[in-house]
Coordinates of C-alpha atoms in Angstrom, one line a residue:
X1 CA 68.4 116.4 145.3
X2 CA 69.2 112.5 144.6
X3 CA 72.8 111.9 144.2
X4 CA 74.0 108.6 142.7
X5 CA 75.5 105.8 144.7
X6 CA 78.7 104.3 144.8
X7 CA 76.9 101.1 143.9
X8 CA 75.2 102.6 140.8
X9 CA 78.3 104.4 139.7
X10 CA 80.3 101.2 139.8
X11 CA 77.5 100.0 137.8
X12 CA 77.6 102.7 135.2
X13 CA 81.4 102.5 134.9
X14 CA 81.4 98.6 134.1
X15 CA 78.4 99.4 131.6
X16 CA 80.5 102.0 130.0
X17 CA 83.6 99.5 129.8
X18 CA 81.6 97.1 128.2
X19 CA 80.1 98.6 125.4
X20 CA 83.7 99.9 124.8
X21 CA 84.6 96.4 125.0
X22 CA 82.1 95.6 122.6
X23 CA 82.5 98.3 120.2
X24 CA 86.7 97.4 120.0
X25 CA 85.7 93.9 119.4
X26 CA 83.6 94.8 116.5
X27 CA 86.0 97.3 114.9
X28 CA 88.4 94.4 115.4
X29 CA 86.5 91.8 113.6
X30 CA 85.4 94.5 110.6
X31 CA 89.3 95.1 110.1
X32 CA 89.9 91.1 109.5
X33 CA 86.7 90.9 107.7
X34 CA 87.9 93.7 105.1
X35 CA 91.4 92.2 104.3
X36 CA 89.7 88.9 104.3
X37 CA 87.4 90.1 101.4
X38 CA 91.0 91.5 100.0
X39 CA 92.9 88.6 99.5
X40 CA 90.0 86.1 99.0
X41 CA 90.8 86.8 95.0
X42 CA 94.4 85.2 95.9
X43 CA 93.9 82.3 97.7
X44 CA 95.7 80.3 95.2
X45 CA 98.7 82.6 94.6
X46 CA 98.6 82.3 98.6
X47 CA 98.8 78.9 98.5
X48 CA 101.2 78.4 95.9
X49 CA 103.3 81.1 97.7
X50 CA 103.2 79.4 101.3
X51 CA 103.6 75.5 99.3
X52 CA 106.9 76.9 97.9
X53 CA 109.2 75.4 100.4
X54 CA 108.2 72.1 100.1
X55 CA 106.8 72.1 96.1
X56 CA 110.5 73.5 95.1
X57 CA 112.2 70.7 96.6
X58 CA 109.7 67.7 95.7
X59 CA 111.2 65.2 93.2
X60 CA 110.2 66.0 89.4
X61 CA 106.6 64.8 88.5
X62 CA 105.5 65.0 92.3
X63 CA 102.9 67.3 93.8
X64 CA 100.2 68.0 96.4
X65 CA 97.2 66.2 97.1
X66 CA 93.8 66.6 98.6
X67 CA 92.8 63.4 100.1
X68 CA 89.4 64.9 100.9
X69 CA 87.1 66.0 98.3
X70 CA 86.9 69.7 99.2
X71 CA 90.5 69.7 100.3
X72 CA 91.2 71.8 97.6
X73 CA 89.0 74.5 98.5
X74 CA 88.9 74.5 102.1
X75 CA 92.7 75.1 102.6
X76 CA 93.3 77.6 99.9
X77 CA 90.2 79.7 102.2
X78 CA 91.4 78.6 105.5
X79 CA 95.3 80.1 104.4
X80 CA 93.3 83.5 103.7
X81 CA 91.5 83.2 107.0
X82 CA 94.6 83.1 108.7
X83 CA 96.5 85.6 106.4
X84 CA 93.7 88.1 107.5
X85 CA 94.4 87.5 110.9
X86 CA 98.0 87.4 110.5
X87 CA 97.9 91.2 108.6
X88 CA 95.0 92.6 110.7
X89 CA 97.0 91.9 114.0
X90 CA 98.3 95.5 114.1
X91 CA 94.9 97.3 114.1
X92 CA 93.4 94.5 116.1
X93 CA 96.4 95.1 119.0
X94 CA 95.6 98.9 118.4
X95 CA 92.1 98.3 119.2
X96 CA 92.9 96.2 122.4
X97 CA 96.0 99.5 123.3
X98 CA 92.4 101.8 122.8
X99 CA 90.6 100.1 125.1
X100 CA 93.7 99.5 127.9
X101 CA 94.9 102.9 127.2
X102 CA 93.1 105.2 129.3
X103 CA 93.6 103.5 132.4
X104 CA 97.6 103.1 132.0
X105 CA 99.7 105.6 133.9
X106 CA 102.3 107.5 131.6
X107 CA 105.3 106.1 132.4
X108 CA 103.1 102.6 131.9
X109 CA 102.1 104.2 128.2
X110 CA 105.5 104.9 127.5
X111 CA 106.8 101.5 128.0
X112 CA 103.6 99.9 126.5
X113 CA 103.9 101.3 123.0
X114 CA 107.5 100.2 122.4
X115 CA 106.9 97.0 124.3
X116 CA 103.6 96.4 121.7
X117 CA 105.8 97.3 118.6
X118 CA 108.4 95.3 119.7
X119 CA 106.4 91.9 120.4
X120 CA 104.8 92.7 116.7
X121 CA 107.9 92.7 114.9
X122 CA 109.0 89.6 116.7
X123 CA 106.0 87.7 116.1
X124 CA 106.6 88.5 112.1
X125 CA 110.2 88.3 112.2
X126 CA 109.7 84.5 113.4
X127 CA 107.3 84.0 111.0
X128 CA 109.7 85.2 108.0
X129 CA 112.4 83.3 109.6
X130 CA 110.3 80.1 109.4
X131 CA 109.5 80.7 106.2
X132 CA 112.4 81.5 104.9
X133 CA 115.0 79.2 106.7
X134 CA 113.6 76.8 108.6
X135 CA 110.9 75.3 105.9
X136 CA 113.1 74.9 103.2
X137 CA 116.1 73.1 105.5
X138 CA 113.1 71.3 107.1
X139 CA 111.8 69.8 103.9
X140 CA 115.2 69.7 101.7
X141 CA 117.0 67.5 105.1
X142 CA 113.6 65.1 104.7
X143 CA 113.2 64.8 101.6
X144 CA 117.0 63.6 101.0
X145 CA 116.1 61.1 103.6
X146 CA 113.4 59.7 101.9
X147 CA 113.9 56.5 100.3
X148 CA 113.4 56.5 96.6
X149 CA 110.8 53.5 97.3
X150 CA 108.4 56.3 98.6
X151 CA 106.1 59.0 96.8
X152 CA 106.3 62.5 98.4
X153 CA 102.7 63.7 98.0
X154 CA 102.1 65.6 101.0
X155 CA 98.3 66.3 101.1
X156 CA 97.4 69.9 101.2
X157 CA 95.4 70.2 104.2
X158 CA 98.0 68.1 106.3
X159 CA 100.6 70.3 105.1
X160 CA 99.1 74.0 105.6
X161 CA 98.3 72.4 109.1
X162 CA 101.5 71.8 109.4
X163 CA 103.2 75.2 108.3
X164 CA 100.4 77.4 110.7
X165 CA 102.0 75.4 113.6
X166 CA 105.7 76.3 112.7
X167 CA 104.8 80.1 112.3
X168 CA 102.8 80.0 115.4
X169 CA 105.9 78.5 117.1
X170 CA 108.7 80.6 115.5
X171 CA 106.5 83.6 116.2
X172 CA 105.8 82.9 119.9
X173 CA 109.4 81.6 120.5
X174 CA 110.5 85.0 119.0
X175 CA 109.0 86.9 121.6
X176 CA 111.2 85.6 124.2
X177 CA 112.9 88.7 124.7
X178 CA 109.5 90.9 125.6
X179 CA 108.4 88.4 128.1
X180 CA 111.9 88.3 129.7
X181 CA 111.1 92.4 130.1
X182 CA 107.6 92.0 131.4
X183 CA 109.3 89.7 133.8
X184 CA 112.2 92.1 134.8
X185 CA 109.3 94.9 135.0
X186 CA 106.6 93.2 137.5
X187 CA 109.9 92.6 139.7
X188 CA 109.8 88.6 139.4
X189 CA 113.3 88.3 138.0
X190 CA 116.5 90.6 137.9
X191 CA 118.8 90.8 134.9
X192 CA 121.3 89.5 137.5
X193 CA 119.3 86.6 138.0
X194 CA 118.5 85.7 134.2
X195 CA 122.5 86.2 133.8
X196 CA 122.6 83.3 136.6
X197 CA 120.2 81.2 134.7
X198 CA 122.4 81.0 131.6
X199 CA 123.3 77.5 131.5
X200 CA 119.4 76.2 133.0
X201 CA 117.8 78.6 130.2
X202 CA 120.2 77.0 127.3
X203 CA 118.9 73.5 128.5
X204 CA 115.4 74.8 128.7
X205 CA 115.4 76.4 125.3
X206 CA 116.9 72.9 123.5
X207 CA 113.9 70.8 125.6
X208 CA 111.3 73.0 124.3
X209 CA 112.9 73.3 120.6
X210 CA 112.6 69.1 120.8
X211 CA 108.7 69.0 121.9
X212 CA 107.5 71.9 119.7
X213 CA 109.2 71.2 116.7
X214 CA 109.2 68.1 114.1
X215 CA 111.6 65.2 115.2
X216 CA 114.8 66.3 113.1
X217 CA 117.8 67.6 114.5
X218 CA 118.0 70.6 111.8
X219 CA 114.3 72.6 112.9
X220 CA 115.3 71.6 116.6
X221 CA 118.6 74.1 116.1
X222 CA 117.1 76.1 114.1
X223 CA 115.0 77.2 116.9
X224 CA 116.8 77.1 120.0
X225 CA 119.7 78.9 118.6
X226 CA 117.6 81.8 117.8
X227 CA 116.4 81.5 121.0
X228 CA 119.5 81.5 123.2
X229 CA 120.2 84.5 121.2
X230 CA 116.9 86.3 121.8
X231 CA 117.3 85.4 125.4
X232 CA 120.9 87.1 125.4
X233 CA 118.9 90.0 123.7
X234 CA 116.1 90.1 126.5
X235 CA 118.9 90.3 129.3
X236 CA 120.5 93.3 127.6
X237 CA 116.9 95.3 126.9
X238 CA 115.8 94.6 130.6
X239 CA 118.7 96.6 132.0
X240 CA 117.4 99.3 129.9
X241 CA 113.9 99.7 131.2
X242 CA 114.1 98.4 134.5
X243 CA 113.5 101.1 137.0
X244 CA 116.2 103.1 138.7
X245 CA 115.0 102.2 142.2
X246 CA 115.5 98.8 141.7
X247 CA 119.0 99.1 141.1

Protein backbone atom coordinates (compact mmCIF):
# COMPACT_ATOMS: atom_id res chain seq x y z
CA UNK A 1 0.00 0.00 0.00
CA UNK A 2 1.94 3.37 -1.14
CA UNK A 3 1.41 6.02 1.34
CA UNK A 4 2.27 9.68 0.30
CA UNK A 5 5.33 11.45 1.54
CA UNK A 6 5.91 14.33 3.54
CA UNK A 7 7.65 15.75 0.56
CA UNK A 8 4.62 15.15 -1.84
CA UNK A 9 2.12 16.38 0.69
CA UNK A 10 3.93 19.59 1.19
CA UNK A 11 3.82 19.65 -2.43
CA UNK A 12 0.07 19.14 -2.75
CA UNK A 13 -0.69 21.67 0.07
CA UNK A 14 1.30 24.59 -1.76
CA UNK A 15 -0.52 23.39 -5.03
CA UNK A 16 -3.75 23.68 -3.26
CA UNK A 17 -2.79 27.28 -1.82
CA UNK A 18 -2.03 28.42 -5.03
CA UNK A 19 -4.85 27.86 -7.07
CA UNK A 20 -6.77 29.36 -4.05
CA UNK A 21 -4.44 32.15 -4.58
CA UNK A 22 -5.31 32.32 -7.96
CA UNK A 23 -8.81 31.87 -7.85
CA UNK A 24 -9.12 34.95 -4.98
CA UNK A 25 -7.08 37.01 -7.33
CA UNK A 26 -9.50 36.53 -10.08
CA UNK A 27 -12.68 37.04 -8.16
CA UNK A 28 -10.84 40.13 -7.02
CA UNK A 29 -10.11 41.49 -10.36
CA UNK A 30 -13.88 40.45 -11.76
CA UNK A 31 -15.28 42.63 -8.70
CA UNK A 32 -13.25 45.92 -9.98
CA UNK A 33 -13.89 44.99 -13.42
CA UNK A 34 -17.83 45.01 -12.79
CA UNK A 35 -17.98 48.40 -10.97
CA UNK A 36 -15.59 49.64 -13.53
CA UNK A 37 -18.06 48.83 -16.29
CA UNK A 38 -20.66 50.63 -13.73
CA UNK A 39 -19.35 53.93 -13.51
CA UNK A 40 -17.65 54.13 -16.92
CA UNK A 41 -21.21 56.00 -18.01
CA UNK A 42 -20.08 58.74 -15.33
CA UNK A 43 -16.78 59.54 -15.84
CA UNK A 44 -17.55 63.10 -16.39
CA UNK A 45 -19.98 63.60 -13.48
CA UNK A 46 -16.85 61.87 -11.72
CA UNK A 47 -14.78 64.32 -12.82
CA UNK A 48 -16.74 67.26 -12.33
CA UNK A 49 -17.46 65.89 -8.84
CA UNK A 50 -13.77 65.28 -7.79
CA UNK A 51 -12.69 69.05 -9.80
CA UNK A 52 -15.17 70.72 -7.44
CA UNK A 53 -12.74 71.89 -4.91
CA UNK A 54 -10.60 73.64 -7.02
CA UNK A 55 -13.34 74.70 -10.16
CA UNK A 56 -15.63 76.43 -7.19
CA UNK A 57 -12.98 78.52 -6.09
CA UNK A 58 -11.23 79.53 -9.62
CA UNK A 59 -11.73 83.17 -10.54
CA UNK A 60 -14.80 83.80 -12.97
CA UNK A 61 -14.14 82.84 -16.69
CA UNK A 62 -11.26 80.33 -15.64
CA UNK A 63 -11.23 76.55 -16.06
CA UNK A 64 -9.31 73.36 -16.66
CA UNK A 65 -7.16 72.41 -19.36
CA UNK A 66 -5.71 69.44 -21.06
CA UNK A 67 -2.38 70.36 -22.31
CA UNK A 68 -2.19 66.92 -24.04
CA UNK A 69 -4.47 66.04 -26.73
CA UNK A 70 -6.20 63.10 -25.18
CA UNK A 71 -6.00 64.68 -21.78
CA UNK A 72 -9.46 64.97 -21.75
CA UNK A 73 -10.22 61.40 -22.07
CA UNK A 74 -7.57 59.72 -20.37
CA UNK A 75 -8.19 61.36 -16.97
CA UNK A 76 -11.92 61.29 -16.88
CA UNK A 77 -11.10 57.00 -17.40
CA UNK A 78 -8.12 56.89 -15.27
CA UNK A 79 -10.55 58.71 -12.21
CA UNK A 80 -13.05 55.63 -12.94
CA UNK A 81 -10.13 53.26 -12.82
CA UNK A 82 -9.28 54.34 -9.54
CA UNK A 83 -12.97 54.88 -8.23
CA UNK A 84 -13.28 51.04 -9.06
CA UNK A 85 -10.56 50.29 -6.95
CA UNK A 86 -11.44 52.67 -4.44
CA UNK A 87 -15.28 50.99 -4.07
CA UNK A 88 -14.22 47.40 -4.78
CA UNK A 89 -11.58 47.54 -1.83
CA UNK A 90 -14.13 45.85 0.57
CA UNK A 91 -14.70 42.63 -1.48
CA UNK A 92 -11.18 42.66 -2.66
CA UNK A 93 -9.91 42.76 1.32
CA UNK A 94 -12.69 40.02 1.77
CA UNK A 95 -11.20 38.02 -0.82
CA UNK A 96 -7.55 38.39 0.69
CA UNK A 97 -9.61 37.58 4.76
CA UNK A 98 -10.94 34.17 2.44
CA UNK A 99 -7.77 33.20 1.63
CA UNK A 100 -5.82 34.10 5.23
CA UNK A 101 -8.78 32.95 7.07
CA UNK A 102 -8.45 29.34 7.52
CA UNK A 103 -5.14 29.31 8.83
CA UNK A 104 -5.88 32.18 11.64
CA UNK A 105 -6.48 30.90 15.13
CA UNK A 106 -9.85 32.22 16.74
CA UNK A 107 -8.81 34.60 18.96
CA UNK A 108 -6.58 35.81 15.78
CA UNK A 109 -10.12 35.82 13.69
CA UNK A 110 -11.69 37.74 16.29
CA UNK A 111 -9.32 40.51 16.36
CA UNK A 112 -8.78 40.36 12.51
CA UNK A 113 -12.31 41.22 11.51
CA UNK A 114 -12.59 44.33 13.59
CA UNK A 115 -9.06 45.23 12.95
CA UNK A 116 -10.03 44.95 8.83
CA UNK A 117 -13.22 46.96 9.33
CA UNK A 118 -11.54 49.41 11.17
CA UNK A 119 -8.47 50.14 8.71
CA UNK A 120 -11.49 50.36 5.94
CA UNK A 121 -13.32 52.98 7.50
CA UNK A 122 -10.08 54.90 8.16
CA UNK A 123 -8.83 54.61 4.78
CA UNK A 124 -12.38 56.35 3.56
CA UNK A 125 -12.77 58.55 6.44
CA UNK A 126 -9.29 60.20 5.29
CA UNK A 127 -10.34 60.19 1.97
CA UNK A 128 -13.72 62.23 2.73
CA UNK A 129 -11.71 64.38 5.05
CA UNK A 130 -9.40 65.33 2.10
CA UNK A 131 -12.09 65.91 0.11
CA UNK A 132 -14.01 67.70 2.03
CA UNK A 133 -11.60 69.95 4.21
CA UNK A 134 -8.37 69.83 3.12
CA UNK A 135 -8.95 70.40 -0.83
CA UNK A 136 -11.07 73.27 -0.59
CA UNK A 137 -8.68 75.14 2.28
CA UNK A 138 -5.77 73.84 0.03
CA UNK A 139 -6.91 75.52 -3.11
CA UNK A 140 -9.07 78.68 -1.56
CA UNK A 141 -5.42 79.53 0.76
CA UNK A 142 -3.52 79.34 -2.99
CA UNK A 143 -5.61 80.76 -4.93
CA UNK A 144 -5.80 84.05 -2.68
CA UNK A 145 -2.16 83.96 -2.93
CA UNK A 146 -2.04 84.09 -6.39
CA UNK A 147 -1.17 87.28 -8.06
CA UNK A 148 -3.82 88.63 -10.27
CA UNK A 149 -0.93 88.79 -13.06
CA UNK A 150 -1.38 84.94 -13.27
CA UNK A 151 -4.10 82.64 -15.01
CA UNK A 152 -5.27 79.66 -12.78
CA UNK A 153 -5.76 76.95 -15.45
CA UNK A 154 -4.71 73.90 -13.74
CA UNK A 155 -4.46 71.15 -16.43
CA UNK A 156 -6.64 68.20 -15.82
CA UNK A 157 -4.27 65.42 -15.72
CA UNK A 158 -1.79 67.41 -13.45
CA UNK A 159 -4.50 68.06 -11.15
CA UNK A 160 -6.35 64.50 -10.82
CA UNK A 161 -2.56 63.41 -10.21
CA UNK A 162 -2.55 65.57 -7.82
CA UNK A 163 -5.88 64.85 -5.74
CA UNK A 164 -5.05 60.67 -5.94
CA UNK A 165 -1.85 61.59 -4.06
CA UNK A 166 -3.71 63.64 -1.18
CA UNK A 167 -6.40 60.70 -0.75
CA UNK A 168 -3.71 58.23 -0.84
CA UNK A 169 -1.95 60.19 1.93
CA UNK A 170 -5.01 61.24 4.11
CA UNK A 171 -6.15 57.61 3.76
CA UNK A 172 -2.82 56.02 4.82
CA UNK A 173 -2.05 58.70 7.55
CA UNK A 174 -5.61 57.79 8.85
CA UNK A 175 -4.75 54.40 9.66
CA UNK A 176 -2.30 55.41 12.25
CA UNK A 177 -4.31 54.12 14.94
CA UNK A 178 -4.50 50.21 13.44
CA UNK A 179 -0.87 50.06 12.94
CA UNK A 180 -0.17 51.41 16.48
CA UNK A 181 -2.41 48.12 17.50
CA UNK A 182 -0.62 45.69 15.24
CA UNK A 183 2.32 47.12 16.93
CA UNK A 184 1.05 46.79 20.58
CA UNK A 185 -0.18 43.13 19.37
CA UNK A 186 3.24 41.47 17.94
CA UNK A 187 4.65 42.82 21.46
CA UNK A 188 7.10 45.62 19.71
CA UNK A 189 5.63 48.50 21.73
CA UNK A 190 3.58 48.92 24.95
CA UNK A 191 0.79 51.53 25.43
CA UNK A 192 3.21 52.68 28.23
CA UNK A 193 5.79 53.15 25.78
CA UNK A 194 3.72 54.99 23.00
CA UNK A 195 2.45 57.25 26.12
CA UNK A 196 6.39 57.97 26.57
CA UNK A 197 6.76 58.84 22.98
CA UNK A 198 4.29 61.71 23.10
CA UNK A 199 6.37 64.57 22.47
CA UNK A 200 9.00 62.44 19.72
CA UNK A 201 5.56 61.11 17.87
CA UNK A 202 4.09 64.97 17.73
CA UNK A 203 7.51 65.98 16.14
CA UNK A 204 7.43 62.94 13.87
CA UNK A 205 3.88 63.50 12.79
CA UNK A 206 4.60 67.50 11.80
CA UNK A 207 7.95 66.15 9.75
CA UNK A 208 6.07 63.71 7.80
CA UNK A 209 2.87 66.20 7.38
CA UNK A 210 5.81 68.65 5.70
CA UNK A 211 7.32 65.94 3.11
CA UNK A 212 3.94 64.35 2.17
CA UNK A 213 1.97 67.24 1.73
CA UNK A 214 2.07 70.47 -0.65
CA UNK A 215 4.45 73.23 0.75
CA UNK A 216 1.61 75.36 2.62
CA UNK A 217 1.30 75.61 6.14
CA UNK A 218 -2.63 75.02 6.00
CA UNK A 219 -2.54 71.05 4.39
CA UNK A 220 0.59 70.59 6.64
CA UNK A 221 -1.89 71.12 9.87
CA UNK A 222 -4.52 69.81 8.46
CA UNK A 223 -2.79 66.52 8.60
CA UNK A 224 -0.74 66.21 11.47
CA UNK A 225 -3.43 67.48 13.74
CA UNK A 226 -5.56 64.65 12.74
CA UNK A 227 -2.89 62.67 13.27
CA UNK A 228 -1.69 63.48 16.80
CA UNK A 229 -5.34 62.80 17.41
CA UNK A 230 -5.45 59.40 15.73
CA UNK A 231 -2.30 58.51 17.56
CA UNK A 232 -4.01 59.57 21.04
CA UNK A 233 -6.86 57.27 19.61
CA UNK A 234 -4.40 54.19 18.83
CA UNK A 235 -2.92 54.47 22.55
CA UNK A 236 -6.48 54.23 24.01
CA UNK A 237 -7.67 51.14 21.50
CA UNK A 238 -4.32 49.20 22.30
CA UNK A 239 -5.04 48.95 25.91
CA UNK A 240 -8.17 47.29 24.85
CA UNK A 241 -6.93 44.40 22.87
CA UNK A 242 -3.70 43.87 24.26
CA UNK A 243 -3.56 40.62 25.99
CA UNK A 244 -4.03 40.14 29.65
CA UNK A 245 -0.63 38.38 30.14
CA UNK A 246 1.13 41.16 29.02
CA UNK A 247 -0.06 43.29 31.57
Amino acid sequence: MNRATPDSEAESSLLSHLIELRSRLMRGLAGVFVVLLALLPFTSRLYNWIAEPLIGRLPAGQTMIATDPAGGFIAPVKLALFAAIFVAAPWLLYQAWAFVAPGLYQREKKLALPMLASAVTLFYSGCAFAYFVVLPSLFKFVINFTPDVIAVTPDASAYLDFVLVIFLAFGASFELPVALVILVLLGWVTPAQLKEARGYALVGIFVLAAIITPPDVVSQLLLAIPMYLLYEAGIIASKWVRPREAE
